[in-house]
PDB file of C-alpha atoms in Angstrom:
ATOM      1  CA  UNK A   1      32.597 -13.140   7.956  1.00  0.00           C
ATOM      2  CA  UNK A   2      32.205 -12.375   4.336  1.00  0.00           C
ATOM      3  CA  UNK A   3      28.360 -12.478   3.858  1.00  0.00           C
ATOM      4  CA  UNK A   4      26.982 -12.194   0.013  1.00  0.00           C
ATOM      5  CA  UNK A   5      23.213 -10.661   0.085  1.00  0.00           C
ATOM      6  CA  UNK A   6      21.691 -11.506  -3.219  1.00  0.00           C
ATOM      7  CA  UNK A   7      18.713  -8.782  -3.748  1.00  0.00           C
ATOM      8  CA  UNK A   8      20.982  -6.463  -1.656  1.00  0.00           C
ATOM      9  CA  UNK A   9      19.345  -3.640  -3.010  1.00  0.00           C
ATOM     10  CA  UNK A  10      15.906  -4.503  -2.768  1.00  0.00           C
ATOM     11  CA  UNK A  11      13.460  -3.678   0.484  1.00  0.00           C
ATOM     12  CA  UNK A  12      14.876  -6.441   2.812  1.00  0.00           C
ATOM     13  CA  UNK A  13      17.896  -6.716   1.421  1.00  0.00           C
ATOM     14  CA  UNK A  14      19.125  -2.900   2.117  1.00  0.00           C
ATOM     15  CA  UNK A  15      17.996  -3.386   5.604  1.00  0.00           C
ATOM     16  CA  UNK A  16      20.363  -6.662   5.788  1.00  0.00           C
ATOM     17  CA  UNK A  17      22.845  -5.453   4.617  1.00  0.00           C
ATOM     18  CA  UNK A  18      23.108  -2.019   6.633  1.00  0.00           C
ATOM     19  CA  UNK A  19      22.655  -4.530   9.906  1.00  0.00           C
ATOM     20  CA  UNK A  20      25.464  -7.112   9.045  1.00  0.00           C
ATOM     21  CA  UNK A  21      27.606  -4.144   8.308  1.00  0.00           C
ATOM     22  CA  UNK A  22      27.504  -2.606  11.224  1.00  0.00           C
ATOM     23  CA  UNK A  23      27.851  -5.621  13.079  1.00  0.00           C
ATOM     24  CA  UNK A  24      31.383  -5.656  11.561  1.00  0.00           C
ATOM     25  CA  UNK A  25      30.768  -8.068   8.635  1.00  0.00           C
ATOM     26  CA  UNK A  26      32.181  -7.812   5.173  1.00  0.00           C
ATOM     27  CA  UNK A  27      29.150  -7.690   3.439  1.00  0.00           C
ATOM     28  CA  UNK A  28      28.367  -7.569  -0.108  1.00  0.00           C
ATOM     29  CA  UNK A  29      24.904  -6.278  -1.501  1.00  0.00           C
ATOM     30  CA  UNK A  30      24.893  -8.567  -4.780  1.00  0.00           C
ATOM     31  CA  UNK A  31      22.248  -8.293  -7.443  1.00  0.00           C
ATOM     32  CA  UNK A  32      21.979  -6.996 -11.581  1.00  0.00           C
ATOM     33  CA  UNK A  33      22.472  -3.207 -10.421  1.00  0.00           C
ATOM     34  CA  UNK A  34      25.773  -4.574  -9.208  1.00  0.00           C
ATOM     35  CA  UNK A  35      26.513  -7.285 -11.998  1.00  0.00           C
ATOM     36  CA  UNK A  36      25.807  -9.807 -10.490  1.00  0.00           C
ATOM     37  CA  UNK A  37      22.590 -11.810 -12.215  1.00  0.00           C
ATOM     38  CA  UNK A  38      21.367 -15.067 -10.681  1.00  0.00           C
ATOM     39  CA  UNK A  39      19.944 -16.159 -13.923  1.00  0.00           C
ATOM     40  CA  UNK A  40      22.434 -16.044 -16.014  1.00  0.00           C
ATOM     41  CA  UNK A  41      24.962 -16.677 -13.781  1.00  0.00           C
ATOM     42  CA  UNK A  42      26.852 -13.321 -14.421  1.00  0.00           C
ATOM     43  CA  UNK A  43      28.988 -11.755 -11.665  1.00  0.00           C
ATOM     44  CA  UNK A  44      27.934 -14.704  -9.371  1.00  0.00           C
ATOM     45  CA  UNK A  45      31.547 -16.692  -9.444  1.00  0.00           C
ATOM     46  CA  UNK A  46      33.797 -13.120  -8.570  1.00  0.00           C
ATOM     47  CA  UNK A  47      30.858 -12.059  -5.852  1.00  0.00           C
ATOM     48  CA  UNK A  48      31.362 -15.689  -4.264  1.00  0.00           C
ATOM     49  CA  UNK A  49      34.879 -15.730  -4.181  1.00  0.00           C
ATOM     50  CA  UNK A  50      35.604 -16.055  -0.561  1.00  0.00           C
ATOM     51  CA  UNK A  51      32.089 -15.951   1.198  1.00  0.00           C
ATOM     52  CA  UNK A  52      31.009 -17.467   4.610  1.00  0.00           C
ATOM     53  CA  UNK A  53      28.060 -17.457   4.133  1.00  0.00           C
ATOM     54  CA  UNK A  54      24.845 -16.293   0.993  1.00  0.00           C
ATOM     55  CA  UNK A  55      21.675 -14.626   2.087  1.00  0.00           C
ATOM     56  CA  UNK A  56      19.038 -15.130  -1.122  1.00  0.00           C
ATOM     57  CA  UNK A  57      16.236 -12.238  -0.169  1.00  0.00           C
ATOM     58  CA  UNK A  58      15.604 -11.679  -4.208  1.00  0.00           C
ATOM     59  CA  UNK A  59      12.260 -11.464  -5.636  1.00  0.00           C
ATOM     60  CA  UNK A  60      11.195 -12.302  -9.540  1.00  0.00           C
ATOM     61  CA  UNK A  61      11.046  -9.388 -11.876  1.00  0.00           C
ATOM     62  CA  UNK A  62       7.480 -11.527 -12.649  1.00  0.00           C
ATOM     63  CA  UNK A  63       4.363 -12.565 -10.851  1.00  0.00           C
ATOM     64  CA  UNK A  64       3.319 -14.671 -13.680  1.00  0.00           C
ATOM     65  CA  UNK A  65       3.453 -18.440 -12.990  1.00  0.00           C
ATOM     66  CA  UNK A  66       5.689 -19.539 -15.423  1.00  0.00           C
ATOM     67  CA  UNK A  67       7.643 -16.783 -15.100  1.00  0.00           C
ATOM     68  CA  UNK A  68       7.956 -16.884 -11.250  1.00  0.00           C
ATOM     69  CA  UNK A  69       9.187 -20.897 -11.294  1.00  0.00           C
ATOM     70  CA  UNK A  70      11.648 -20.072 -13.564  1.00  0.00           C
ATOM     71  CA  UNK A  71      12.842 -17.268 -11.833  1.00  0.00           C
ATOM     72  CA  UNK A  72      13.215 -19.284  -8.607  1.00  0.00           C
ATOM     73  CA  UNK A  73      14.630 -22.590  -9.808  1.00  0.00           C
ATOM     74  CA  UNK A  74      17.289 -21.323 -12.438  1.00  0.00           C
ATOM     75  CA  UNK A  75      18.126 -18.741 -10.190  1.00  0.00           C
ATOM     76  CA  UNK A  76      18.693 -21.238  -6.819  1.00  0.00           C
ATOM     77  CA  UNK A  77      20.052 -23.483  -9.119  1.00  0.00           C
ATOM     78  CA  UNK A  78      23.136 -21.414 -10.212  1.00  0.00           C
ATOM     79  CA  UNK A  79      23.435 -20.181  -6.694  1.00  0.00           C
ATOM     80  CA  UNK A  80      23.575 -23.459  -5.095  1.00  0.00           C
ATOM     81  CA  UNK A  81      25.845 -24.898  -7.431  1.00  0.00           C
ATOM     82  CA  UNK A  82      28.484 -21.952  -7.159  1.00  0.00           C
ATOM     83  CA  UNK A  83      28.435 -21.716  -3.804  1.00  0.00           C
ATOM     84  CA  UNK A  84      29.176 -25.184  -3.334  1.00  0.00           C
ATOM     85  CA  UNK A  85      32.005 -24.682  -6.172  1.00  0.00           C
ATOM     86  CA  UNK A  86      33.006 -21.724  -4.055  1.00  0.00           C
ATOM     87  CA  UNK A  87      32.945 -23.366  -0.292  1.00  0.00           C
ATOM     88  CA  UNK A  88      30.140 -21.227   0.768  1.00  0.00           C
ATOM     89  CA  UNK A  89      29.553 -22.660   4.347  1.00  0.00           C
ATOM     90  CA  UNK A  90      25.488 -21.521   4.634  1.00  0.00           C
ATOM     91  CA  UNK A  91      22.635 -20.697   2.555  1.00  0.00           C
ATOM     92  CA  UNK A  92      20.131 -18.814   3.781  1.00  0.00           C
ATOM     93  CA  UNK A  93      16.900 -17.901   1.680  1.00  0.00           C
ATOM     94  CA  UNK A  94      14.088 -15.850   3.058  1.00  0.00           C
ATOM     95  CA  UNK A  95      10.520 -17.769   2.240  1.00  0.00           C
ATOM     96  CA  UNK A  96       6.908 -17.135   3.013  1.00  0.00           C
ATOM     97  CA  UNK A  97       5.087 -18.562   5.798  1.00  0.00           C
ATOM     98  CA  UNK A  98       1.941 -21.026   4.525  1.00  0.00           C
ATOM     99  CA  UNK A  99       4.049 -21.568   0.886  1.00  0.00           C
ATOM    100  CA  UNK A 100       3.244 -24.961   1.099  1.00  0.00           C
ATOM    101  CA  UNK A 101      -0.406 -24.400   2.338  1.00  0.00           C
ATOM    102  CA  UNK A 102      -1.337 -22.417  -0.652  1.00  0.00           C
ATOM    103  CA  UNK A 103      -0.879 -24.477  -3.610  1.00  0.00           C
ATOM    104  CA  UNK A 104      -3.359 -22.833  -6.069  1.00  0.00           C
ATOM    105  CA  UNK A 105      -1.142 -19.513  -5.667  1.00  0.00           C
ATOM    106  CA  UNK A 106       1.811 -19.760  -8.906  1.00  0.00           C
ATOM    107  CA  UNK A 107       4.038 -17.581  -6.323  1.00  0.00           C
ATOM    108  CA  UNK A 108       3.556 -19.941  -3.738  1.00  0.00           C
ATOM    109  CA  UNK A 109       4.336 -22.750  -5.552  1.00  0.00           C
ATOM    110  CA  UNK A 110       7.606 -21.168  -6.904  1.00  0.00           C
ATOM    111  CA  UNK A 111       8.683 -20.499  -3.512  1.00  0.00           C
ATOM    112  CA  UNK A 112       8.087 -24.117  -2.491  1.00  0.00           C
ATOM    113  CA  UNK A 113       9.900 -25.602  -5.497  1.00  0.00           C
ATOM    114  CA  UNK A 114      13.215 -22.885  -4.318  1.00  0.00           C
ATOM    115  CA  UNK A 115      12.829 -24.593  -0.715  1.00  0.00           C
ATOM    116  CA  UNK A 116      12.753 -27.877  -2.119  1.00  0.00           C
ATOM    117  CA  UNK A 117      16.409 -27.342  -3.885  1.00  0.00           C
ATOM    118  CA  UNK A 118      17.577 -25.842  -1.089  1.00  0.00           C
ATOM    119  CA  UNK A 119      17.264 -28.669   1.055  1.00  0.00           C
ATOM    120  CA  UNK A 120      18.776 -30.970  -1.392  1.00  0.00           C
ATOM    121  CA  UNK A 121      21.561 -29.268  -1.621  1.00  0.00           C
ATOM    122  CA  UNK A 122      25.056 -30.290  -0.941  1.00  0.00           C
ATOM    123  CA  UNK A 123      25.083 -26.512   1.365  1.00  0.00           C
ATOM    124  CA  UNK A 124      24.740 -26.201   4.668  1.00  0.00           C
ATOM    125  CA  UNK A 125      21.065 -24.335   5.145  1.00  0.00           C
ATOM    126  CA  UNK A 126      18.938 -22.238   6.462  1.00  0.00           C
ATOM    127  CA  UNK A 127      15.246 -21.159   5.481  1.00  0.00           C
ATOM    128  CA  UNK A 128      13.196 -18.139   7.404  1.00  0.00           C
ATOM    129  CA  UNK A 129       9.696 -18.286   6.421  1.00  0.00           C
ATOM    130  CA  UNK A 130       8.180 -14.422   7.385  1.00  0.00           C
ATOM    131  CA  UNK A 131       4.450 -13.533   7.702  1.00  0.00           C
ATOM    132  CA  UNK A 132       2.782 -10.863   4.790  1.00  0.00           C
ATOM    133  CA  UNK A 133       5.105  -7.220   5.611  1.00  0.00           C
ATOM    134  CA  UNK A 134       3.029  -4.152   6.922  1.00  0.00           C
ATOM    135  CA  UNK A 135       4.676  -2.253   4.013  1.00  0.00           C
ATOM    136  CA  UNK A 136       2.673  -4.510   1.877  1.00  0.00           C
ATOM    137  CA  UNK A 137      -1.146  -4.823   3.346  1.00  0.00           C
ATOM    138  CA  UNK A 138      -2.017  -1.817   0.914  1.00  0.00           C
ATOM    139  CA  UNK A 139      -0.346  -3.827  -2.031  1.00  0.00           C
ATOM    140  CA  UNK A 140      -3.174  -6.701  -1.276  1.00  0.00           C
ATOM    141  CA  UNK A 141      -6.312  -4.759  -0.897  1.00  0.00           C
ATOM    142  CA  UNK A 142      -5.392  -2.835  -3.953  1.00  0.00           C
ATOM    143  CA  UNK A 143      -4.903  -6.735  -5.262  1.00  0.00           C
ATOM    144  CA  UNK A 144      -8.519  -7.305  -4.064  1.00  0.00           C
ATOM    145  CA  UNK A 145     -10.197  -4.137  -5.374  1.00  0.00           C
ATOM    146  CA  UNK A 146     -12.995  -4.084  -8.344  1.00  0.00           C
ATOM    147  CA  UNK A 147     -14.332  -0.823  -9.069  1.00  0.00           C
ATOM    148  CA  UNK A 148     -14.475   0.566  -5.291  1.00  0.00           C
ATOM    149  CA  UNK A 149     -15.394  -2.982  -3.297  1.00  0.00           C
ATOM    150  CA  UNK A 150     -12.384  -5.088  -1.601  1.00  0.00           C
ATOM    151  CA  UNK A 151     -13.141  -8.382  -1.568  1.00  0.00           C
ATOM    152  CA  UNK A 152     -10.936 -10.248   1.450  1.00  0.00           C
ATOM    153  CA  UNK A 153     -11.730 -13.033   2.971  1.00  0.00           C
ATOM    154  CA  UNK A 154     -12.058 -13.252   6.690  1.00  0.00           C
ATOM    155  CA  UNK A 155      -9.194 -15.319   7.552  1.00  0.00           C
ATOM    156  CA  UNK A 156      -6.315 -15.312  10.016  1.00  0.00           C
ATOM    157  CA  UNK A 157      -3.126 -12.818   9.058  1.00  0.00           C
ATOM    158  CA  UNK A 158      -0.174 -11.747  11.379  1.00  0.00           C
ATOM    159  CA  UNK A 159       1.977  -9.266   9.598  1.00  0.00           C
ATOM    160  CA  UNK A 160       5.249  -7.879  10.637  1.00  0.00           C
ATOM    161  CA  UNK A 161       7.182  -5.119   9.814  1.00  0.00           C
ATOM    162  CA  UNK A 162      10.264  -5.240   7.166  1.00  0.00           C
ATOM    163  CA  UNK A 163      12.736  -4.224   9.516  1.00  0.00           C
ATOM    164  CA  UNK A 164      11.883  -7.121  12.022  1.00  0.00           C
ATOM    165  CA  UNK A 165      12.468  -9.350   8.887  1.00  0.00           C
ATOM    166  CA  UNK A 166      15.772  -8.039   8.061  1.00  0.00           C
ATOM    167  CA  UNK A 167      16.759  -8.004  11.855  1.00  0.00           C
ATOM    168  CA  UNK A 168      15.541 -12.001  11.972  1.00  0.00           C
ATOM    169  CA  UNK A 169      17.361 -12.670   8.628  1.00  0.00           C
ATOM    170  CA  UNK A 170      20.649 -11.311   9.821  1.00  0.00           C
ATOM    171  CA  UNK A 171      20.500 -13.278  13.108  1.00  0.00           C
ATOM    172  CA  UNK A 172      20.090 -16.483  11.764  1.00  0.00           C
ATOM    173  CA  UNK A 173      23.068 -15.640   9.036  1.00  0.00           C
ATOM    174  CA  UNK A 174      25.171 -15.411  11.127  1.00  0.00           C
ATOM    175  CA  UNK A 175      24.468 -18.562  13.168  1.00  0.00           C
ATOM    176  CA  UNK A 176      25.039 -21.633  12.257  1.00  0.00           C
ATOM    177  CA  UNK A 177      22.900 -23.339   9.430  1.00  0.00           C
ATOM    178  CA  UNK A 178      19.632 -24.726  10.802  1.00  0.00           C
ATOM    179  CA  UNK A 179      18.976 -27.137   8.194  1.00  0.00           C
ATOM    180  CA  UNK A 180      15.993 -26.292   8.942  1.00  0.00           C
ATOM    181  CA  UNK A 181      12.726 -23.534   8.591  1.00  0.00           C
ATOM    182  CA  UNK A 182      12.652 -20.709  11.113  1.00  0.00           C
ATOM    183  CA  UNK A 183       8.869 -19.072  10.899  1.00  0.00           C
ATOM    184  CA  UNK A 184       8.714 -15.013  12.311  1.00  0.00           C
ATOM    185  CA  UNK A 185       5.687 -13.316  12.643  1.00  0.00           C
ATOM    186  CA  UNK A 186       4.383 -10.032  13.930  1.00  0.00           C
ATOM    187  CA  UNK A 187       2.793  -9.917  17.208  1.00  0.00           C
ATOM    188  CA  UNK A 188      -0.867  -9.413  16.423  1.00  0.00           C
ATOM    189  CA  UNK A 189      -3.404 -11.518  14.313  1.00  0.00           C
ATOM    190  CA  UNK A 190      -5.578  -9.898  12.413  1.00  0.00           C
ATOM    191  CA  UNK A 191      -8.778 -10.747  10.220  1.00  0.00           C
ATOM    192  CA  UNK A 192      -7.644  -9.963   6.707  1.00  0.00           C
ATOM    193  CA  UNK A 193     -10.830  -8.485   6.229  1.00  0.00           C
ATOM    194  CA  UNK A 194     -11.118  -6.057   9.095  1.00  0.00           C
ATOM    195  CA  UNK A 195      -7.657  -5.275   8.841  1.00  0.00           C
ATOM    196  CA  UNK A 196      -8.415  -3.853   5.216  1.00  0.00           C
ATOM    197  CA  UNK A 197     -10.701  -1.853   6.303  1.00  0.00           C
ATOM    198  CA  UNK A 198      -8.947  -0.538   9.439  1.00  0.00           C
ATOM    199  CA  UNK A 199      -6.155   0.555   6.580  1.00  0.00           C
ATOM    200  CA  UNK A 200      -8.772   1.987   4.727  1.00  0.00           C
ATOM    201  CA  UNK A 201     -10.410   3.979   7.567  1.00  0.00           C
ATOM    202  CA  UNK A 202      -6.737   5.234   8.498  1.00  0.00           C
ATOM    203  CA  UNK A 203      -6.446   6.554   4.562  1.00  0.00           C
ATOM    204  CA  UNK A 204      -9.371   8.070   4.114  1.00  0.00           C
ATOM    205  CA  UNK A 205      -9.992   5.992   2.026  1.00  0.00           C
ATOM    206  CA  UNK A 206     -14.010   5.322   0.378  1.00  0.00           C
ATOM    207  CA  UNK A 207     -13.704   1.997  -0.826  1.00  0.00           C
ATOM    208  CA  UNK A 208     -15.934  -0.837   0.336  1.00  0.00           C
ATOM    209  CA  UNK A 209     -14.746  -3.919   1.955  1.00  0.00           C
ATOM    210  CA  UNK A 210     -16.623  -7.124   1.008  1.00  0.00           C
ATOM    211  CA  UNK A 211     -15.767  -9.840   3.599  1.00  0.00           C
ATOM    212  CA  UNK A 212     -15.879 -13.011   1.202  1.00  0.00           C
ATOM    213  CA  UNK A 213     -14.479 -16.511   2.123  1.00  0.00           C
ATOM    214  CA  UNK A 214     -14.155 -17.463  -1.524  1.00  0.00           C
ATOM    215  CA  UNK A 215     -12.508 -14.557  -2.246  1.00  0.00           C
ATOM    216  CA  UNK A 216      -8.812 -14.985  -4.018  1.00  0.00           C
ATOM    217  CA  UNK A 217      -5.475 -13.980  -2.377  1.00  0.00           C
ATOM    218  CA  UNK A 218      -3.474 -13.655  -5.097  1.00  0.00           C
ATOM    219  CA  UNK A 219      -4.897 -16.717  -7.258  1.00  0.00           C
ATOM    220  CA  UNK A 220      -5.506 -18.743  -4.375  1.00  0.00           C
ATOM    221  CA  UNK A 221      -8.239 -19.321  -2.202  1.00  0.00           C
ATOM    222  CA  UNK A 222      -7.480 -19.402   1.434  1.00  0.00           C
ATOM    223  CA  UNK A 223      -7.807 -21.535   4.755  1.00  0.00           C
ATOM    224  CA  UNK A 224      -8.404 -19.972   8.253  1.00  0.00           C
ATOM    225  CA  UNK A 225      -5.174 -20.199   9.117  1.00  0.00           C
ATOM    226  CA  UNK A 226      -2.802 -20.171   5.731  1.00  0.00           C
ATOM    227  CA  UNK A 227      -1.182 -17.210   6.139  1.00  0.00           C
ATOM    228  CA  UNK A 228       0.032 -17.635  10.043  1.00  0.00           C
ATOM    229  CA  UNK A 229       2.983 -19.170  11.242  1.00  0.00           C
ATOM    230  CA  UNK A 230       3.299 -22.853  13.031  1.00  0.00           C
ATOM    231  CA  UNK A 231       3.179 -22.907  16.500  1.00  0.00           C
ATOM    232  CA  UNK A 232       6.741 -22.568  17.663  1.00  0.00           C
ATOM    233  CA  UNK A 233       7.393 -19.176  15.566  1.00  0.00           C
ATOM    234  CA  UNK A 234       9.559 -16.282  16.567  1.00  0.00           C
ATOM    235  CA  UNK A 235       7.087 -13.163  17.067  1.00  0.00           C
ATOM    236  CA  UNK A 236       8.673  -9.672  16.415  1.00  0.00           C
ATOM    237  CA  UNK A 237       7.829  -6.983  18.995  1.00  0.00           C
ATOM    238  CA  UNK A 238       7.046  -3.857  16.446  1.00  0.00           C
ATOM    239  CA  UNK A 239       2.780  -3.803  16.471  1.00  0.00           C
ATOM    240  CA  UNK A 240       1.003  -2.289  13.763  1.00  0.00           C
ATOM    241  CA  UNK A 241      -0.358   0.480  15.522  1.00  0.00           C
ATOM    242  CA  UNK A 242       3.377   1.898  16.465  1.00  0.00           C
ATOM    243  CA  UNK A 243       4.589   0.916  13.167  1.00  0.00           C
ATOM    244  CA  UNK A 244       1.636   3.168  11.132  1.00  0.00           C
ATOM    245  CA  UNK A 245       2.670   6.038  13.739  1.00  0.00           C
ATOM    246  CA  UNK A 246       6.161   5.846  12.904  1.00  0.00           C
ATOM    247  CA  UNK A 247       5.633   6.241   8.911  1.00  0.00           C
ATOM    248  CA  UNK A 248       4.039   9.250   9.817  1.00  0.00           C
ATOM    249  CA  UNK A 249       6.645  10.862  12.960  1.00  0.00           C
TER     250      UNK A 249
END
């Protein structure tokens, strides 16, 4: 199949694209490195041309809530329409799981407004909704920092590692659509809190952890369980523990 990965270049994206490939798929890593823009529509028509099937892993250059929605819509928008212009026979865009738990967050609330075209669309579908990434636990305490205290609040979180994302993401592209959410998750819950400070030990790293229920994630206060999947989820096998020892082998 010809399979078009828009962020191609990005985190997931590379990984999806280096699995579809050598699974024998012509795959094309699409995004503005390669000329191809969402938002404006540039390159998208020519990278189309021919595709099976669209995998939309990008990410907004901005975390700022107008910004974010705008990203999201105009940029689903344009895809949807050309694909359907194009014959594109499945869309698949990788989500977050709890987007539509988590309403005060501007991110969230983007992603849930992208889900929402998506399944309105004229295209054959597919969402995969993936749990917070290992690669990005130290990205949210450093979130949560003032001065040298981490405030997190003491709720449920399952991470999983990128590469079990990008291996779930492939899988389902090249299946047929689900017209419907798929939900992955690592194999281990954690307490946000604790798990901060089980990153921090492993660093060497001074600051304090404050375990606050109140405290924001990201705009947004949370629930016990808003950042862990449904029941019914697909649950990579990588655990923390061998992923951390395998950053540093």
């Amino acid at each position: 199949m010809k399979i078009v990965v828009i962020g191609g270049s990005g985190l997931i994206g590379s990984k999806v694209v280096a699995i579809l490939g050598r699974q024998g798929h012509d795959t094309v890593a699409a995004s503005p490195k390669s000329g191809v823009n969402t938002l404006t529509g540039e390159g998208l028509p020519e990278a189309l041309d021919g595709a099976d099937v669209v995998v939309d892993v990008s990410n907004s250059p901005s975390f700022a809530d107008a910004e974010v929605l705008e990203f999201f819509e105009t940029s689903t928008r344009n895809l949807l329409s050309t694909e359907a212009a194009a014959g594109v026979r499945h869309h698949l865009a990788l989500s977050i799981v709890g987007a539509d738990q988590i309403p005060d967050s501007g991110y969230m609330r983007a992603k849930v407004a992208q889900e929402k075209l998506i399944r309105a669309s004229e295209v054959p579908w597919s969402i995969v909704r993936a749990t917070q990434f290992f690669e990005f636990v130290q990205g949210i305490i450093d979130s949560a920092t003032v001065g040298d205290t981490v405030h997190l609040a003491p709720v449920l979180i399952q991470p999983i590692a990128a590469d079990d994302v990008a291996a779930a993401v492939a899988e389902v592209a090249v299946g047929a659509p689900t017209n419907s959410v798929v939900e992955v998750s690592g194999p281990e819950p954690f307490r946000l809190d604790e798990l901060g400070r089980a990153t921090l030990a492993e660093r060497h790293d001074t600051r304090e952890v404050v375990s606050d229920p109140t405290a924001p994630y990201f705009g947004a206060v949370l629930a016990e369980r808003s950042l862990v999947p449904a029941d019914g989820a697909r649950h990579a096998d990588t655990r923390l523990e061998d992923w951390r020892s395998a950053q540093v082998s």
